[in-house]
Coordinates of C-alpha atoms in Angstrom, one line a residue:
X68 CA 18.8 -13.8 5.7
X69 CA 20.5 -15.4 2.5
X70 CA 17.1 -17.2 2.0
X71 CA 15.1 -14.3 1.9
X72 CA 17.3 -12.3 -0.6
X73 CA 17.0 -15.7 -2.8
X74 CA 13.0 -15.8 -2.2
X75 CA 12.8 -12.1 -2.9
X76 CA 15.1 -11.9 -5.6
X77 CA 13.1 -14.4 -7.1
X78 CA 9.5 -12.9 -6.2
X79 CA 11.1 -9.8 -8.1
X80 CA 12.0 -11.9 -11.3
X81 CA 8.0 -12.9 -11.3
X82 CA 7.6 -8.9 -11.1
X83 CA 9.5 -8.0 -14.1
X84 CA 8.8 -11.3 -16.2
X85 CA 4.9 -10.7 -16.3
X86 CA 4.0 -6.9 -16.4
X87 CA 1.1 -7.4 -16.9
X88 CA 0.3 -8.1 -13.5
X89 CA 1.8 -4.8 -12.6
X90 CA 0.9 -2.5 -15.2
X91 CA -3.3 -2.5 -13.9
X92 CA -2.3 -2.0 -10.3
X93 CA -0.8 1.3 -11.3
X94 CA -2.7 2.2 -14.1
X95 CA -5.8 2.5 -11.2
X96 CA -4.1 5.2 -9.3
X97 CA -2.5 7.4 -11.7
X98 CA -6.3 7.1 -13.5
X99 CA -7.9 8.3 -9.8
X100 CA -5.3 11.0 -9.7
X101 CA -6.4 12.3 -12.6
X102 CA -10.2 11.8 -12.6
X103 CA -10.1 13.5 -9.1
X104 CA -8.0 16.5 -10.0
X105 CA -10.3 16.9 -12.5
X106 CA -13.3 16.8 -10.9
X107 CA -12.6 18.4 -7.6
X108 CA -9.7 21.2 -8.6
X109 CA -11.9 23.7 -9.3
X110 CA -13.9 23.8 -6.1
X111 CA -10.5 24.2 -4.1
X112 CA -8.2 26.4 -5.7
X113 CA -4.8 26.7 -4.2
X114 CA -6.2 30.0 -2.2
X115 CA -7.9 27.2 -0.1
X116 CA -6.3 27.1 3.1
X117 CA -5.4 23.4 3.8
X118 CA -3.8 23.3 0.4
X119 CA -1.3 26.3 1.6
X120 CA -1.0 27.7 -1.8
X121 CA -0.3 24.4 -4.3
X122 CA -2.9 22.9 -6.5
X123 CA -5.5 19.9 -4.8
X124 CA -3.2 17.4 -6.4
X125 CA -0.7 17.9 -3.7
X126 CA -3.9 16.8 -1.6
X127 CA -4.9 13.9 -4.0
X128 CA -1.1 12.7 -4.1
X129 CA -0.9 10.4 -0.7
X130 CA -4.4 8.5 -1.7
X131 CA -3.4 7.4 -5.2
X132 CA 0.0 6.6 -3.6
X133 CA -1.8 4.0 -1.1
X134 CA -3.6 2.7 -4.4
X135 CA -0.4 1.7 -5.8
X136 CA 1.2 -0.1 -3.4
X137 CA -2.1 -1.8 -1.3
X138 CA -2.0 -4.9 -3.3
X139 CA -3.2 -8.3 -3.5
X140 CA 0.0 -9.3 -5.2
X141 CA 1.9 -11.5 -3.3
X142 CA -1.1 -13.1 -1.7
X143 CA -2.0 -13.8 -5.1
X144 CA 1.7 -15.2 -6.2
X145 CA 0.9 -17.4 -3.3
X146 CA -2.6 -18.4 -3.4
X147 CA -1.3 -19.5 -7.3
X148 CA 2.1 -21.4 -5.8
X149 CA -0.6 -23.5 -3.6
X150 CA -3.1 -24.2 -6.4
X151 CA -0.5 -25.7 -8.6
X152 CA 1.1 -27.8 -5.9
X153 CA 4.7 -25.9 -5.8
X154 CA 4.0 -24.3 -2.8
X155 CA 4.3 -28.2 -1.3
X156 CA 7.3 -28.8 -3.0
X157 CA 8.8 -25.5 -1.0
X158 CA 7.4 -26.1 2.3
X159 CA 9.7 -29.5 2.4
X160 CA 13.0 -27.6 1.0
X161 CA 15.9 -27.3 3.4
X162 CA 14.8 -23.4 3.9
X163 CA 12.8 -22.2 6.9
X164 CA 9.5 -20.8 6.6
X165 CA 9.6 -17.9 7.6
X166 CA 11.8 -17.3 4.7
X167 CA 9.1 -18.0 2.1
X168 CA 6.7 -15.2 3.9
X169 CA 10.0 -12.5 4.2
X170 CA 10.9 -13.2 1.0
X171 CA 7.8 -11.9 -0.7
X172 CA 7.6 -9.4 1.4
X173 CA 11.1 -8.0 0.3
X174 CA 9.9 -7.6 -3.3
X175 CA 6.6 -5.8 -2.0
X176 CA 9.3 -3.4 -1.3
X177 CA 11.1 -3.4 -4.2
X178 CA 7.5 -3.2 -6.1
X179 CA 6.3 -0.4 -3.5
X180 CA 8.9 1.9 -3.7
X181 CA 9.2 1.4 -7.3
X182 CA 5.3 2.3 -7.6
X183 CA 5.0 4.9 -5.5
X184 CA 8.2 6.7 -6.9
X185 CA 6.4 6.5 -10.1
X186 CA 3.5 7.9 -8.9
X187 CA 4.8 10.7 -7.2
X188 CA 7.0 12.0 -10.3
X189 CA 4.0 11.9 -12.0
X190 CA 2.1 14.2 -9.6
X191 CA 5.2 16.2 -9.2
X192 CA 6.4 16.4 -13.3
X193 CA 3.0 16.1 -15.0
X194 CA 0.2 17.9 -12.4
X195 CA 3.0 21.0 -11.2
X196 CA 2.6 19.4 -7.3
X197 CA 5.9 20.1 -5.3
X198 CA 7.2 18.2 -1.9
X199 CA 7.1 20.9 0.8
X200 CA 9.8 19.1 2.9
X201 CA 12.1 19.0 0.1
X202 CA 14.0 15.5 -1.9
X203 CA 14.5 13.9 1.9
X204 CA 10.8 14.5 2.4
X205 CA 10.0 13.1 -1.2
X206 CA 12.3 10.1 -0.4
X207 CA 10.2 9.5 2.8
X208 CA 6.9 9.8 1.1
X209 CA 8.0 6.6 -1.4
X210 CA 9.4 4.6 1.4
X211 CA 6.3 5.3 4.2
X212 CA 3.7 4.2 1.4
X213 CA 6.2 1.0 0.4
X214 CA 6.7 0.1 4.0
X215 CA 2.5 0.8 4.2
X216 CA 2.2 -1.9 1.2
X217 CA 4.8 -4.3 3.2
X218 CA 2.3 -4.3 6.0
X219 CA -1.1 -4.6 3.7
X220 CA 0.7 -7.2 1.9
X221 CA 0.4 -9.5 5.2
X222 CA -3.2 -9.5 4.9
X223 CA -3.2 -11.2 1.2
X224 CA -0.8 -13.7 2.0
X225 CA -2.7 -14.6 5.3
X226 CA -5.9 -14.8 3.2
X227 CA -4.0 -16.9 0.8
X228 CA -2.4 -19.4 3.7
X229 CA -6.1 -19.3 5.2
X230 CA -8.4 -19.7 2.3
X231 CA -6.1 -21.3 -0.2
X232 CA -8.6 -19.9 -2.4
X233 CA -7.5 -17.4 -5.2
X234 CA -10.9 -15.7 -5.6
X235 CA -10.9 -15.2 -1.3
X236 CA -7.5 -13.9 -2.1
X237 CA -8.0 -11.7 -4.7
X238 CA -10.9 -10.5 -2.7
X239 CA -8.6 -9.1 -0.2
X240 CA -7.7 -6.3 -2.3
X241 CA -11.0 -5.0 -2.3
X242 CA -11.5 -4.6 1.0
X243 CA -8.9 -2.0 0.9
X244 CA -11.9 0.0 -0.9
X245 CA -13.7 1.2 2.5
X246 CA -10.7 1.7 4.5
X247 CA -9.5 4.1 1.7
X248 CA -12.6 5.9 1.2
X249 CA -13.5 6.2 5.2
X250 CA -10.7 9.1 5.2
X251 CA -9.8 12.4 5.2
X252 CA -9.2 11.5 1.5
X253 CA -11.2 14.3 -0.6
X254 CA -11.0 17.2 2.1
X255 CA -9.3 16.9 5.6
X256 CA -11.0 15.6 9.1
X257 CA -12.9 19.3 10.3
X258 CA -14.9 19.1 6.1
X259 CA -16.3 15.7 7.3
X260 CA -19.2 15.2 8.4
X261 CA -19.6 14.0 12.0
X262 CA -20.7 10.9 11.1
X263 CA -17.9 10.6 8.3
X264 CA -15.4 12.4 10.9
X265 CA -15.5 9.9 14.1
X266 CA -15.8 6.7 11.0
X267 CA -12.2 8.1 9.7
X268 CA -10.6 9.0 13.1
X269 CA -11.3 5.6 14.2
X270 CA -9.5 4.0 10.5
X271 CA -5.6 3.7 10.5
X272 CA -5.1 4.2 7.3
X273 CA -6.1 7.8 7.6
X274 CA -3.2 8.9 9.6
X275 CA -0.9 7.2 7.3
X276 CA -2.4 9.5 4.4
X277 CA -2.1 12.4 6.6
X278 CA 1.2 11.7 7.6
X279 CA 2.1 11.8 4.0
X280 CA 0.1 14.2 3.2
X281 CA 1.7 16.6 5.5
X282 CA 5.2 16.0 4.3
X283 CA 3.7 17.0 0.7
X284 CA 1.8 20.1 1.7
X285 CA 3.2 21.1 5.3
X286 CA 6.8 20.3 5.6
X287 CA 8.2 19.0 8.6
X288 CA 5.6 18.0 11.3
X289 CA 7.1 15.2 13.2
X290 CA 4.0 14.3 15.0
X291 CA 2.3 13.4 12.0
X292 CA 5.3 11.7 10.6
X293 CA 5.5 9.5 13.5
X294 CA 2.1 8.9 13.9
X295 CA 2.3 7.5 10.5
X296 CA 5.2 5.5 10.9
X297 CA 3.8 3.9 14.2
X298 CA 0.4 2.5 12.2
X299 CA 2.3 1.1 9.1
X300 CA 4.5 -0.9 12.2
X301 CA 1.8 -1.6 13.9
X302 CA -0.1 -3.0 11.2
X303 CA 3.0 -4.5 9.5
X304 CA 3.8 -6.6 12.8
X305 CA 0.4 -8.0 13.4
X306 CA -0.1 -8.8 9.8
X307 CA 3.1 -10.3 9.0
X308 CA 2.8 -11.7 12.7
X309 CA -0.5 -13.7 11.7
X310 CA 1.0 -14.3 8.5
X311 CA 4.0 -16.6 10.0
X312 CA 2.1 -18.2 12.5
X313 CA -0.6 -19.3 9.5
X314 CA 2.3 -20.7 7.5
X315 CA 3.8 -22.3 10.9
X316 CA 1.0 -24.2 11.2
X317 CA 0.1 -24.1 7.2
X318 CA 0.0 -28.3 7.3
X319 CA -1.3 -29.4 11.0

């Protein structure tokens, strides 16, 4: 465990000593957020029902939140370790692993919940949306899409371990793309069309928006909530599962 604070601690010092890296990656969903509410606001006013009564941002809120925190990031931070040959030098230190996967992991945490707080006061302070379930529900919102980024996060460092290629890598972050937009992500499920309806029943990441989602609009409804956690661990197990067994095996 000490080995992963030190890893993490150090993944987070990268974080903070090049914002540059991290200013784009939020800049992209606070710019949807906007462009969308502006768009789409005026064809559902809050008299829609499945907005019960607040503005389509409160709708919009859960997909710019996946935006922020479904990153390439660490995969990235790897891919570059690897390139330049200190990856190497870390794979023969007196640490295991395992370590060197958990540890970036811990600052996708740190960078997720950081992200997603942000943009949530956004959407509450500057577009009037309001948490239904209250500051606990607001709490959970941050830390369901930074555990959801945790478990995306395994997919850029396995393409990085894989590949060892940064543009494969980078890809990886792109691909994100059609899982987003194969959701209930401008109206819910029954506005789809059946086509469009069965694609985004079938994609996880949908009931992790509506999981949030609900705790923004609805309030309390712990099927949805639990639904939602249950994909991010599902996902966040295999991922980081395949993630460890690529770097077990990283020189064979």
């Amino acid at each position: 465990m000490t080995e992963v604070l030190l890893l993490g601690r150090r993944a987070v010092r990268e974080i903070l000593r090049y914002p540059e890296a991290t200013i784009p990656v939020l800049f992209i969903p606070l710019f949807f957020l906007a462009v969308n509410i502006g768009q789409v606001s005026p064809t559902f006013p809050s008299s829609t029902p499945f907005l019960q009564g607040q503005g389509y941002v409160a709708f919009q809120l859960p997909v710019s939140l996946m935006f922020a925190v479904a990153t390439a990031t660490s995969g990235l931070a790897l891919v570059t370790e690897i390139d330049s040959g200190y990856f190497d030098k870390l794979l023969v230190a007196p640490i295991r692993r395992t370590s060197l996967i958990l540890g970036r992991l811990t600052a996708d945490l740190v960078r997720g919940i950081a992200g997603s707080a942000l943009v949530l006061l956004v959407g509450l302070l500057i577009f009037g949306a309001h948490v239904e379930s209250g500051p606990a529900g607001a709490a959970l919102v941050v830390l369901l899409a930074a555990l959801f980024g945790v478990a995306y996060a395994g997919f850029g460092i396995l393409v990085a371990l894989t590949t060892r290629n940064v543009q494969a890598t980078n890809t990886s972050f792109l691909l994100f793309f059609p899982l987003l937009f194969l959701t209930p992500n401008f109206v819910p499920f029954d506005r789809l069309s059946p086509a469009m309806e069965t694609l985004a029943r079938i994609n996880p990441v949908s009931y992790v928006i509506v999981g949030i989602r609900s705790l923004i609009i609805d309030g309390w409804v712990v099927d949805k909530i639990l639904v939602c956690l249950g994909v991010i661990l599902v996902m966040g197990v295999v991922l980081t599962g395949l993630s460890l067994r690529a770097i077990a095996n990283y020189d064979r």
